[in-house]
mmCIF file of C-alpha atoms and ligand atoms in Angstrom:
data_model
loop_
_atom_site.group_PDB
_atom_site.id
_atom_site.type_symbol
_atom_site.label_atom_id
_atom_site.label_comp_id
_atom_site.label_asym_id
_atom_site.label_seq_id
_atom_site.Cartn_x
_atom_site.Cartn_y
_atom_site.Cartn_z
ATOM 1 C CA UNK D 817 -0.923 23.762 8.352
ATOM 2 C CA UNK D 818 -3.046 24.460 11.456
ATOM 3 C CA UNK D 819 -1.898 23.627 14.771
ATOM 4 C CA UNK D 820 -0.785 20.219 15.894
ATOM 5 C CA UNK D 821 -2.529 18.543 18.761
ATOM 6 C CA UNK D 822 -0.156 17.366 21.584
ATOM 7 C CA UNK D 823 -0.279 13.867 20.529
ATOM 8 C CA UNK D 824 0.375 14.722 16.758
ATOM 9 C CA UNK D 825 4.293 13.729 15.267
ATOM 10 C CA UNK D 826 5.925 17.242 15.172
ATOM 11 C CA UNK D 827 8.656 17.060 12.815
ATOM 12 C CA UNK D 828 11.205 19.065 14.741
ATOM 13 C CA UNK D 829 11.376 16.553 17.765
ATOM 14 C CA UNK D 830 11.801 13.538 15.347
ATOM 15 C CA UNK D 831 13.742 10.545 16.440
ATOM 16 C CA UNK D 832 15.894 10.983 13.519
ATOM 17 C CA UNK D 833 17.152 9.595 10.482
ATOM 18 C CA UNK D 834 19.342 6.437 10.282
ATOM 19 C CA UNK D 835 21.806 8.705 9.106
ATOM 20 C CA UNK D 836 22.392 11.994 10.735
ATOM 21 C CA UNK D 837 21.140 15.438 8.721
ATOM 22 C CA UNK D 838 20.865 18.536 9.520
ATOM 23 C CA UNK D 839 17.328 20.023 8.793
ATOM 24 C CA UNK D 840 17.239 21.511 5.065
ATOM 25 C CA UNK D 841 16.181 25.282 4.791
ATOM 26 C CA UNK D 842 12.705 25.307 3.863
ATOM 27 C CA UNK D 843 11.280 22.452 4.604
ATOM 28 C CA UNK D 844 10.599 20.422 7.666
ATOM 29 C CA UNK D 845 11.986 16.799 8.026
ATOM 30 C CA UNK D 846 8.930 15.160 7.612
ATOM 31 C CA UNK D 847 8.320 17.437 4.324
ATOM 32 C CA UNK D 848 11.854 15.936 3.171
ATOM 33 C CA UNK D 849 10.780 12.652 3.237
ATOM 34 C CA UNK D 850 8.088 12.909 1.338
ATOM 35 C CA UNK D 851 9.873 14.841 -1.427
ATOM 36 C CA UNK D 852 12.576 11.901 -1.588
ATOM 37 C CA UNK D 853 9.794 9.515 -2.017
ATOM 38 C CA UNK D 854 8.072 11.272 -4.714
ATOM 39 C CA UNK D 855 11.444 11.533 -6.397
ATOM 40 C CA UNK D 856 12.339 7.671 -6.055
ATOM 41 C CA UNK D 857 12.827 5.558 -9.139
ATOM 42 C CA UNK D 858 10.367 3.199 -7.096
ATOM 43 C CA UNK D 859 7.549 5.691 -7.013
ATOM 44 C CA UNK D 860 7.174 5.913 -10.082
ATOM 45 C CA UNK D 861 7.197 2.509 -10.966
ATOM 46 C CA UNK D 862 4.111 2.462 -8.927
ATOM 47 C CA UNK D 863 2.084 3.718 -11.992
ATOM 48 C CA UNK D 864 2.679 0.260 -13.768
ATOM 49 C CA UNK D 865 1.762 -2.023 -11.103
ATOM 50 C CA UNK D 866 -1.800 -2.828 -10.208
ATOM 51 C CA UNK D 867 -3.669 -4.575 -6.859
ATOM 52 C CA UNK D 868 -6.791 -6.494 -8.563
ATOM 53 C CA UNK D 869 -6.613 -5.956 -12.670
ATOM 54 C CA UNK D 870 -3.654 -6.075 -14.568
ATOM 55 C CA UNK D 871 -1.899 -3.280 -15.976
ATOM 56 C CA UNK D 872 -2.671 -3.927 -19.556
ATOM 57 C CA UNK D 873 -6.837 -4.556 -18.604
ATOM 58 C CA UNK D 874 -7.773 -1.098 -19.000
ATOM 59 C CA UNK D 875 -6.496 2.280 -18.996
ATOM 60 C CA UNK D 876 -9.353 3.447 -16.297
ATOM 61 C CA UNK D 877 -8.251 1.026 -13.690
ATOM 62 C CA UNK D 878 -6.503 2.077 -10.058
ATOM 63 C CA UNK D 879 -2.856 1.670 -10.121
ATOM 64 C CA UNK D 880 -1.118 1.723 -7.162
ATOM 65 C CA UNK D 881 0.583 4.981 -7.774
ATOM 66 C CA UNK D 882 -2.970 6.444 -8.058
ATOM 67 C CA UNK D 883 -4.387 4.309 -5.224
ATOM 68 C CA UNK D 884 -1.288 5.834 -3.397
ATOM 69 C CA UNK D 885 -2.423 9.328 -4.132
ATOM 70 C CA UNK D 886 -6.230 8.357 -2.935
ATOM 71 C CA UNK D 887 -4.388 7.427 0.411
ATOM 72 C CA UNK D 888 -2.949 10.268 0.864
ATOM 73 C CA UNK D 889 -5.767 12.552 -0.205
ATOM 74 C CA UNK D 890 -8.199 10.302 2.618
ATOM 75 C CA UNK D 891 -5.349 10.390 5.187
ATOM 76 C CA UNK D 892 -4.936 14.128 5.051
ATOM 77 C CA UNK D 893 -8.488 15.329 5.510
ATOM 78 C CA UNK D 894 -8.686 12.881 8.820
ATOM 79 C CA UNK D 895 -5.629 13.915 9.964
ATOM 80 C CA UNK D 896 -5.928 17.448 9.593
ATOM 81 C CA UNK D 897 -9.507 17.230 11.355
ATOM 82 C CA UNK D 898 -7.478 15.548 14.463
ATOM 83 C CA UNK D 899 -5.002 17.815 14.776
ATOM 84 C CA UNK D 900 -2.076 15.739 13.207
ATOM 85 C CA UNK D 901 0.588 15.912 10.914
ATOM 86 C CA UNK D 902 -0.803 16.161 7.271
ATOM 87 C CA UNK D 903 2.753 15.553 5.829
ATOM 88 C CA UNK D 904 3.680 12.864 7.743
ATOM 89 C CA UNK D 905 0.402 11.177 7.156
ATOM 90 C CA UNK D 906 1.363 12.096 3.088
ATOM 91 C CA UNK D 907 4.948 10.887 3.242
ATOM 92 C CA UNK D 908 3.739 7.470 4.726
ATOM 93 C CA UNK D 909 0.260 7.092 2.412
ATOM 94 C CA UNK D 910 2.635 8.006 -0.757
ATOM 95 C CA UNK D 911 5.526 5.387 0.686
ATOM 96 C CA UNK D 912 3.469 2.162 1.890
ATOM 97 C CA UNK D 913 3.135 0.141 -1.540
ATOM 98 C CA UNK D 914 6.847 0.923 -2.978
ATOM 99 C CA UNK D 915 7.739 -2.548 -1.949
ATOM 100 C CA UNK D 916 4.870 -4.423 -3.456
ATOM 101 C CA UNK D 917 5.730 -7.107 -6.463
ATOM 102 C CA UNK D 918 3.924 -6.559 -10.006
ATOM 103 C CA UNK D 919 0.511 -8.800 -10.125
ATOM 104 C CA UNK D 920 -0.838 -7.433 -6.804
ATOM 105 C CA UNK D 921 -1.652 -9.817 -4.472
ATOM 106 C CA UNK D 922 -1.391 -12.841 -6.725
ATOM 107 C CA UNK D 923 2.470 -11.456 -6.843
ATOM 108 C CA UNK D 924 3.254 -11.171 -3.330
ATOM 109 C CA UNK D 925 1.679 -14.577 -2.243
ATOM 110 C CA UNK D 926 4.109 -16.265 -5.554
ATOM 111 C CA UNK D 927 7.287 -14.746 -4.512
ATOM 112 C CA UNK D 928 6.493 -15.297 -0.630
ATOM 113 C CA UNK D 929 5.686 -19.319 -1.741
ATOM 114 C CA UNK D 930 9.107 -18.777 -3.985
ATOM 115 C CA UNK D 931 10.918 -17.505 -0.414
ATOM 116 C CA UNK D 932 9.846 -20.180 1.559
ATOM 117 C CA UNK D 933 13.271 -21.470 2.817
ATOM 118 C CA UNK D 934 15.041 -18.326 2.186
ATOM 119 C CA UNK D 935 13.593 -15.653 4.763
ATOM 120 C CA UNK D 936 10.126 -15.305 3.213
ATOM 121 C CA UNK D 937 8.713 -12.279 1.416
ATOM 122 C CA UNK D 938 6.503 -9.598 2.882
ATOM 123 C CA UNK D 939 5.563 -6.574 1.297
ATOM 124 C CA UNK D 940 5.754 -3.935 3.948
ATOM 125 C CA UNK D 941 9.078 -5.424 4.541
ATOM 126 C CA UNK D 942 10.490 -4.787 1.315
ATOM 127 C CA UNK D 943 8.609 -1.746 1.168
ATOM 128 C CA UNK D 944 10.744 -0.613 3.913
ATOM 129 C CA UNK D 945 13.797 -2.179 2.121
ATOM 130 C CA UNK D 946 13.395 0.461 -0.539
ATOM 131 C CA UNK D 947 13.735 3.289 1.449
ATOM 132 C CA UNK D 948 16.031 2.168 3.723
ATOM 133 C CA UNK D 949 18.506 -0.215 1.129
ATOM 134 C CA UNK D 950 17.506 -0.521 -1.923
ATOM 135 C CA UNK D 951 16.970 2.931 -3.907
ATOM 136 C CA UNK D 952 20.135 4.090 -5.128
ATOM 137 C CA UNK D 953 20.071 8.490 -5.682
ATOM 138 C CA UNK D 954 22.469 9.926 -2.836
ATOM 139 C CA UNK D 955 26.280 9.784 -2.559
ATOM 140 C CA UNK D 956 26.319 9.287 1.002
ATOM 141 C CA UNK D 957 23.610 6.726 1.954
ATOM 142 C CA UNK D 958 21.751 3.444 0.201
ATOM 143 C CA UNK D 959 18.014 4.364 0.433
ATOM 144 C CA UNK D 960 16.321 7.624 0.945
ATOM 145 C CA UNK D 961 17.819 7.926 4.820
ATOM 146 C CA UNK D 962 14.052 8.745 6.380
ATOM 147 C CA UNK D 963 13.032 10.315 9.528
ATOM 148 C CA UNK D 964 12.211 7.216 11.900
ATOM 149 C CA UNK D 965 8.597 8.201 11.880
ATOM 150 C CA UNK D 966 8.062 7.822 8.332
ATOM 151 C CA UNK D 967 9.947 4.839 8.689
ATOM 152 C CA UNK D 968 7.691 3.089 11.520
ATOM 153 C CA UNK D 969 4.600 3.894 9.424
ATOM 154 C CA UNK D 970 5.592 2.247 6.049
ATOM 155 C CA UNK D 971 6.409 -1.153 8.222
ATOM 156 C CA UNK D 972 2.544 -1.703 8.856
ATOM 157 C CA UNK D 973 2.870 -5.651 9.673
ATOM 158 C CA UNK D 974 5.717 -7.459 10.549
ATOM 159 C CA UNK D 975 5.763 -10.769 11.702
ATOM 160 C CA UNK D 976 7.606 -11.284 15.399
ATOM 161 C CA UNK D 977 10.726 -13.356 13.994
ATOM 162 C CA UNK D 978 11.376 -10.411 11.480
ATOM 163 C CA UNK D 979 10.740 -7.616 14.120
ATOM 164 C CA UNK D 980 13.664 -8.947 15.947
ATOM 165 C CA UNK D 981 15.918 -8.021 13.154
ATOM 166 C CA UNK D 982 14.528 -4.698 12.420
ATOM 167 C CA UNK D 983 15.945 -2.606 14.763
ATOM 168 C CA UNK D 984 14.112 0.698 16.222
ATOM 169 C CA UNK D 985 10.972 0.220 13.594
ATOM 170 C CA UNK D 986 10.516 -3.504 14.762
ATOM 171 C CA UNK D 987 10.597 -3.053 18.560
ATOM 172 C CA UNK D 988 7.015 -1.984 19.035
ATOM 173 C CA UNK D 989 6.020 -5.444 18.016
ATOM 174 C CA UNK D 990 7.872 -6.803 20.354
ATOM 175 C CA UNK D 991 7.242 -4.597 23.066
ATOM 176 C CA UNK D 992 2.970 -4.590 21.842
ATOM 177 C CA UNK D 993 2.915 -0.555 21.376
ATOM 178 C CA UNK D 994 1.257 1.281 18.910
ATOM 179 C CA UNK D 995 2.901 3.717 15.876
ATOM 180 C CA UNK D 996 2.110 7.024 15.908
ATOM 181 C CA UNK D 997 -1.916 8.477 15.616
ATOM 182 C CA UNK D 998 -0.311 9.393 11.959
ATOM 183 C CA UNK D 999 0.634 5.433 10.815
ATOM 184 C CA UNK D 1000 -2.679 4.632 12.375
ATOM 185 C CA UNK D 1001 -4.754 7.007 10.093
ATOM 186 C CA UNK D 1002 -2.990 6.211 7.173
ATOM 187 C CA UNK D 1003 -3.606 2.750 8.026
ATOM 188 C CA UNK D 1004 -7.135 2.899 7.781
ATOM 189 C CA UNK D 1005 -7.383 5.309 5.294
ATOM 190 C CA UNK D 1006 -5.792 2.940 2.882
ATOM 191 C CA UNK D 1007 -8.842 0.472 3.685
ATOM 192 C CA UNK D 1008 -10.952 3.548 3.195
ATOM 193 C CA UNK D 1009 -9.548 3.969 -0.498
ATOM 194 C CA UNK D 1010 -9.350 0.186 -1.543
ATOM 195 C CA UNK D 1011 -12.184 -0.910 -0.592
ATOM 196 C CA UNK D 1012 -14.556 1.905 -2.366
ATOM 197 C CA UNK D 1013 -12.392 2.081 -5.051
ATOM 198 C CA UNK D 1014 -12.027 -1.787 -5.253
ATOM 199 C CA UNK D 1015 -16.024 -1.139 -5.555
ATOM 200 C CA UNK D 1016 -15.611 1.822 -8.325
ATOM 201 C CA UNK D 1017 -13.251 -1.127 -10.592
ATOM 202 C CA UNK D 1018 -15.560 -3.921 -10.047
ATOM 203 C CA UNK D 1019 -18.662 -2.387 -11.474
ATOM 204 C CA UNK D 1020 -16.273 -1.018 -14.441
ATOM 205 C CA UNK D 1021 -15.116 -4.353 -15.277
ATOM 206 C CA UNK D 1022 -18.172 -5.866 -15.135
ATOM 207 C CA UNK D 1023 -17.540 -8.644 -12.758
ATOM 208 C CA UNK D 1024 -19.409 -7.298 -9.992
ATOM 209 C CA UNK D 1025 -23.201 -5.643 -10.370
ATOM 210 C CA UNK D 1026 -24.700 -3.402 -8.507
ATOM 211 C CA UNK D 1027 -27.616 -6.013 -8.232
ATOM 212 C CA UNK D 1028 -24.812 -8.063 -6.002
ATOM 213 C CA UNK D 1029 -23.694 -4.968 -4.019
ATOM 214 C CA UNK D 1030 -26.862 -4.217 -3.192
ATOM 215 C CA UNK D 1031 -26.792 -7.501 -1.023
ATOM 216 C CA UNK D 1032 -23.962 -5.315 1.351
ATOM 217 C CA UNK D 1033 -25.342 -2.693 3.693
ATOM 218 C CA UNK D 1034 -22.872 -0.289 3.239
ATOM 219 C CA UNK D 1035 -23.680 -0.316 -0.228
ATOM 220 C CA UNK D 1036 -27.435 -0.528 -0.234
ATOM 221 C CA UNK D 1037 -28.099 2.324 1.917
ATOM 222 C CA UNK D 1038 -25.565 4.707 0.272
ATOM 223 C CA UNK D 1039 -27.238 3.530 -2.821
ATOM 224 C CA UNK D 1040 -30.417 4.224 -1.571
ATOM 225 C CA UNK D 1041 -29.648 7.761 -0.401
ATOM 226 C CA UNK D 1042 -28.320 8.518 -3.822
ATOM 227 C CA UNK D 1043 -31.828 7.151 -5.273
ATOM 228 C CA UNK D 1044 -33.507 9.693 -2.846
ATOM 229 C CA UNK D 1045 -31.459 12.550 -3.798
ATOM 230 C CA UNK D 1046 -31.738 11.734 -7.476
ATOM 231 C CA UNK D 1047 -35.027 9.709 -8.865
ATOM 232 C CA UNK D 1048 -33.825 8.351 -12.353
ATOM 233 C CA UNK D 1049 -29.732 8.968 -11.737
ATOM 234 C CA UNK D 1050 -28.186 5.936 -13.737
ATOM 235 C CA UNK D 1051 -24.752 4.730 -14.869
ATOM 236 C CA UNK D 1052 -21.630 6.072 -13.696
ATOM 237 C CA UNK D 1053 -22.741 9.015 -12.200
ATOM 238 C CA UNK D 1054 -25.159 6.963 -10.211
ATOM 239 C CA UNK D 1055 -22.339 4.706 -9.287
ATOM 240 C CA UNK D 1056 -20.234 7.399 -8.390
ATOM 241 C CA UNK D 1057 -22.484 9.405 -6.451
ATOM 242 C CA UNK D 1058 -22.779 6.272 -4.371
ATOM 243 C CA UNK D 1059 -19.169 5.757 -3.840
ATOM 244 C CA UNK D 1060 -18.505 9.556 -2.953
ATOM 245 C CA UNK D 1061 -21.045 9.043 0.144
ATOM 246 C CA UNK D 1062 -19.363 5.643 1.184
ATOM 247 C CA UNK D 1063 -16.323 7.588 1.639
ATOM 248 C CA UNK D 1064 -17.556 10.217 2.878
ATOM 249 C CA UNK D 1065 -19.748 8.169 5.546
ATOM 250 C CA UNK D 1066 -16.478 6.412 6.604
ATOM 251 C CA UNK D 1067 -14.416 9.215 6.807
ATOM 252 C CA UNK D 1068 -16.462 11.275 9.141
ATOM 253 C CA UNK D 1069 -17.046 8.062 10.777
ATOM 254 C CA UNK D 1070 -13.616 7.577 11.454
ATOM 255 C CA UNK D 1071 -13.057 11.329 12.571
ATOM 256 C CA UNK D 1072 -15.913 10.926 15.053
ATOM 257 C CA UNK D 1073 -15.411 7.784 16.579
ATOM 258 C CA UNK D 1074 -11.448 8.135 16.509
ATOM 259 C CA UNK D 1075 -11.481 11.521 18.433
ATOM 260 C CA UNK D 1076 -13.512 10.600 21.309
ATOM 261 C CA UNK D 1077 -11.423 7.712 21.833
ATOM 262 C CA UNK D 1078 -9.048 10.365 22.216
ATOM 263 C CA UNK D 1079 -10.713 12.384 24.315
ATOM 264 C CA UNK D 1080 -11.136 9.780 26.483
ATOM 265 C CA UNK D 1081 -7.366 8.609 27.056
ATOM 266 C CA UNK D 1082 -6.067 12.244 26.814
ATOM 267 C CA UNK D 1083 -2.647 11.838 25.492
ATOM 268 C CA UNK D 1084 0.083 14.497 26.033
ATOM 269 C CA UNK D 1085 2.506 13.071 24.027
ATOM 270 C CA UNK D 1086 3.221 10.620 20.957
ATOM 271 C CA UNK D 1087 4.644 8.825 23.936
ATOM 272 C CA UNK D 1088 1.228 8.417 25.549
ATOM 273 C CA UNK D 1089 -0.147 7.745 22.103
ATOM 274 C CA UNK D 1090 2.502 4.655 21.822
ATOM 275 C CA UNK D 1091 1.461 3.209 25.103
ATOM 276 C CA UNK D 1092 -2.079 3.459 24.682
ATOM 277 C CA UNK D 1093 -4.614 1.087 22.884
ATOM 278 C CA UNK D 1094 -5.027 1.697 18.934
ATOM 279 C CA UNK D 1095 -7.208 4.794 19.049
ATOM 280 C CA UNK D 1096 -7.679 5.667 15.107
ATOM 281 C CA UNK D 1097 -10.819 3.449 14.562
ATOM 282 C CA UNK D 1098 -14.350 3.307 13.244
ATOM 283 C CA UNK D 1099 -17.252 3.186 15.210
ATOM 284 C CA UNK D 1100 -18.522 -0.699 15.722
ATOM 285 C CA UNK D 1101 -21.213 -0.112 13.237
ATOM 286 C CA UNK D 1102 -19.005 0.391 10.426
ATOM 287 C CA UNK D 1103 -16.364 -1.681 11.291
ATOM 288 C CA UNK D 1104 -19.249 -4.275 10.806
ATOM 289 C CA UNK D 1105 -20.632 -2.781 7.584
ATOM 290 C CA UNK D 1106 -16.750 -3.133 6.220
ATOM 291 C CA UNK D 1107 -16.138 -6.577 7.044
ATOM 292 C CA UNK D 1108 -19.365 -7.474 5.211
ATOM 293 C CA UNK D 1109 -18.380 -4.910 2.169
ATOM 294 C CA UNK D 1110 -14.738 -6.894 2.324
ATOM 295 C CA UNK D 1111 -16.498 -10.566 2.454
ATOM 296 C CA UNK D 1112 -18.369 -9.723 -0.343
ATOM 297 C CA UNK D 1113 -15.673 -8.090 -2.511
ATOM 298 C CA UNK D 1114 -13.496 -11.363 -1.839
ATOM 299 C CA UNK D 1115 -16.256 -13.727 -2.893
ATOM 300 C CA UNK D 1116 -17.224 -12.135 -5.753
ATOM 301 C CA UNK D 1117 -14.327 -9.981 -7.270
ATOM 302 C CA UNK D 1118 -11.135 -10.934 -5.813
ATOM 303 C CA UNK D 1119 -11.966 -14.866 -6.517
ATOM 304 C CA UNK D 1120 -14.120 -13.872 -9.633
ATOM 305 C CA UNK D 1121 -12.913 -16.888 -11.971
ATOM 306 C CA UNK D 1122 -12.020 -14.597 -14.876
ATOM 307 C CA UNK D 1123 -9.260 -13.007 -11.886
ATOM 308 C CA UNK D 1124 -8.501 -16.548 -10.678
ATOM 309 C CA UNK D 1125 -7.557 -17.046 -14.682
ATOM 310 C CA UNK D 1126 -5.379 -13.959 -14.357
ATOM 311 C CA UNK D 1127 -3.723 -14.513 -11.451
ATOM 312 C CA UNK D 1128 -3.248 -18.261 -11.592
ATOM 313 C CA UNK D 1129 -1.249 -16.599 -14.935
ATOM 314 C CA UNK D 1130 0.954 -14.052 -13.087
ATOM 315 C CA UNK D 1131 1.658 -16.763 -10.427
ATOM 316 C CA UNK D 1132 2.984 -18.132 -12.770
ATOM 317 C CA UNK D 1133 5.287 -15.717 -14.659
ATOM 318 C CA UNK D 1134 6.677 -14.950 -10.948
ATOM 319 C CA UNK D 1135 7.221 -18.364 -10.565
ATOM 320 C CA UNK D 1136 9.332 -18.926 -13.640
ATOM 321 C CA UNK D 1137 10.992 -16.070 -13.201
ATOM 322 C CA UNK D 1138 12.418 -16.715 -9.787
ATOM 323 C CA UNK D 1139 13.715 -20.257 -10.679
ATOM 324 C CA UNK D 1140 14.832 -19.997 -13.850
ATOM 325 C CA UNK D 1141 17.354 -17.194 -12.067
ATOM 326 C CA UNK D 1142 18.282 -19.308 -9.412
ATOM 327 C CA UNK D 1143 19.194 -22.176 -11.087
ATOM 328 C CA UNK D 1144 21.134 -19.667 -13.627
ATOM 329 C CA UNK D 1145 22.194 -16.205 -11.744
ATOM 330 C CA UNK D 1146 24.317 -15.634 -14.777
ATOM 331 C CA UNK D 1147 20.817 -14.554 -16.717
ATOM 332 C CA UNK D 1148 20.531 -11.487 -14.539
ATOM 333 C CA UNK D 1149 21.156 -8.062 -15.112
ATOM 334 C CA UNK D 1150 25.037 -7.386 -14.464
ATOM 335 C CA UNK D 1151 24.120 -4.778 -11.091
ATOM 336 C CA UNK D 1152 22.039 -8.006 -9.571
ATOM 337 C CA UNK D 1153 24.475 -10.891 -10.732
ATOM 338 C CA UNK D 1154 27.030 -9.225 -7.985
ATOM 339 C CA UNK D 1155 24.789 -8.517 -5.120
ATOM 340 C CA UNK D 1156 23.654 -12.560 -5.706
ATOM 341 C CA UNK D 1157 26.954 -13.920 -5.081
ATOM 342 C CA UNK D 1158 26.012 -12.742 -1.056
ATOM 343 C CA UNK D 1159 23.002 -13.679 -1.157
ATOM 344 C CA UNK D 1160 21.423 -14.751 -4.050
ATOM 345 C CA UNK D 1161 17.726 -15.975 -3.189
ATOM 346 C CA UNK D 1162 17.240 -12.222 -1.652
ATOM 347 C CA UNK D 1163 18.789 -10.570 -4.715
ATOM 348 C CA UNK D 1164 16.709 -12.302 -7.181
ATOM 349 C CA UNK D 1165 13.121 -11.059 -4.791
ATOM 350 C CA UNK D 1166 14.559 -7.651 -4.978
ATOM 351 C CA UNK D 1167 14.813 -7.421 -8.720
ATOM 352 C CA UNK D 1168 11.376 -9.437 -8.994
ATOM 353 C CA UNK D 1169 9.698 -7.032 -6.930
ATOM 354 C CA UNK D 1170 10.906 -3.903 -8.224
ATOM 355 C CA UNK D 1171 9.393 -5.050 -11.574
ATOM 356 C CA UNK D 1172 6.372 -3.350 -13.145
ATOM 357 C CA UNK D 1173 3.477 -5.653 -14.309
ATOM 358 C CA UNK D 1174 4.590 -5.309 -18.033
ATOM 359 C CA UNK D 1175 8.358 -5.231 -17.600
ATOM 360 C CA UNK D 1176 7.664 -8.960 -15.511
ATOM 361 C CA UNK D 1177 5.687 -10.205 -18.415
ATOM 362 C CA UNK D 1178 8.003 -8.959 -21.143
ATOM 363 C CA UNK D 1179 10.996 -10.609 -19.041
ATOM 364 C CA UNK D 1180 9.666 -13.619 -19.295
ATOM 365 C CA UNK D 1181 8.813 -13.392 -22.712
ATOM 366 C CA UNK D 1182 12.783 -12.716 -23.257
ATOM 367 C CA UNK D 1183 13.610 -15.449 -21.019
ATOM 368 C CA UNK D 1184 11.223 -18.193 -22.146
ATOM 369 C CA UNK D 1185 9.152 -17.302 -25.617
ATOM 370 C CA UNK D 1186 11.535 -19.202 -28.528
ATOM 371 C CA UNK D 1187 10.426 -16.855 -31.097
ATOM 372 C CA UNK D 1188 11.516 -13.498 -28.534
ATOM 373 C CA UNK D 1189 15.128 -12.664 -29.812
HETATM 374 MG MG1 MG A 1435 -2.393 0.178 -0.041
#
């Protein structure tokens, strides 16, 4: 790895781990973490749950273990051009969707509606609750025990009442600073990778057309380009040539823009970094471009009626799911039925969220189909 800027996360002045350990031989702290994520049971769950389609739709679609990976791959080219921690950037990008429910968004919203009066559910939360609580591999610890900085990156949002109770990762919501340059990249290059590949899924299903995109700028002119480039190109290569420059555009984009804001605060620390405005950020062009790329990818694909059918579906199986096991706690799994005697509403979230798209449905199948034995 080249040299890290001033500003970057350097692994061997960490704030530390919940629980103290010594640095292994071989690897740096940072590198650690992202081993122990790669090596949770909740990682690779991640290859059975999906944001927009559901698992069983096709076998072509993003999952969010490979939207992970896309993360990470965007987040270490940008951070690697700004002088940062690649690893970091990697542990965080490979870590930020371990907490998220099966059925994608539909998911989340259902169990957070389920969670009303007991706490709420958010996904960076429990994404954090993973690491911290919930994975169980080491004799010594619940979790994975990460470095703090990994820590403060994977808790992305967080709304003020919960930030009270999180300790060292919530305070800089209460105190309005700003994670590290390395949360802030992976941040965006998350938005990078969903949106284009949100894009890539949408003309393979068939509910979006490139006619439609063609009505975003973004899309038009990268379109075009590829046109220029290649008279006649057609398909999926025409598709994908388009969606290689999006990235690409936004990428270098972010690069730019991001290191002359910089440049222009100077930073000599993470601690300046912390204390300064968000400086990871598109130039205002883009950030323009996106939000119309975004409005259109909500209107048409995210609230496509053959989705709304699907979701209004999974809503539904969450639903179920959560009451039928807290009216009868004596239906869950033996390891769960214990933890729900402290608290039960929390227990039964945990176990719903940790499911994979098909393990969800074929739960309630065993719960509620008369003909399932
Ligand atoms: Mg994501």
């Amino acid at each position: 790895m080249s040299a890290l800027a001033p500003y970057a996360a350097d692994s061997a002045h960490t704030r530390g781990r919940r629980q103290h350990e010594p640095t292994p031989p071989g690897r740096s702290d940072f590198e650690r973490d992202r081993d122990r994520i790669i090596h949770s049971t909740a990682f690779r769950r991640l290859e059975y749950k999906t944001q927009v389609f559901v698992n069983h739709e096709g076998d072509l679609f993003r999952t969010r273990l490979t939207h992970s990976i896309e993360v990470a791959q965007i987040g270490r080219t940008i951070a690697r051009n700004l002088q940062l921690n690649e690893v970091l950037v990697e542990a965080i990008a490979l870590a930020h969707d371990l907490g998220h429910t099966p059925f994608g968004h539909a998911g989340q919203d259902e169990l957070n509606a389920c969670m009303k009066q007991h706490g709420g559910f958010e996904h960076n939360l429990q994404s954090l609750r993973v690491v911290d609580l919930l994975e169980e591999r080491y004799a010594e610890f619940d979790g994975l025990n990460l470095c703090f900085e990994t820590r403060e990156g994977i808790l992305k949002h967080c709304s003020l009442p919960n930030a009270r109770t999180m300790g060292d990762v919530g305070e800089r919501f209460l105190l309005d600073q700003r994670p590290s340059l390395e949360a802030q990249v992976t941040n965006l290059a998350d938005e990078i990778a969903y949106n284009n590949h949100d894009v890539d899924d949408g003309l393979r299903s068939g509910l979006i057309t490139l006619e439609q995109l063609s009505n975003t700028s973004l899309f038009a002119r990268h379109l075009a380009m590829t046109q220029e480039k290649h008279a006649g190109l057609d398909g999926r290569r025409l598709i994908h040539e388009t969606v290689r420059r999006m990235i690409n555009t936004l990428v270098m984009d972010l690069i730019e823009q991001s290191s002359s804001n910089i440049r222009a605060i100077a930073p000599a620390s993470i601690d300046d970094v912390r204390h300064a405005p968000p400086l990871i950020a598109f130039s205002p062009a883009l950030v323009n471009e996106q939000r119309e790329l975004k409005q259109f990818l909500r209107e048409h694909l995210y609230r496509h009626y053959q989705v709304n059918r699907m979701s209004m579906k999974t809503r539904r199986i969450v639903r179920e799911l959560f009451n039928i096991f807290f009216e009868m706690p004596s239906l869950l799994p033996p390891q769960y039925q214990e933890k729900a005697t402290t608290d039960k509403a929390r227990t039964i979230a945990d176990y719903i969220a940790g499911m994979t798209d098909r393990y969800a449905y074929r739960e309630h199948r065993r719960l509620f189909a008369i003909e399932e034995i």
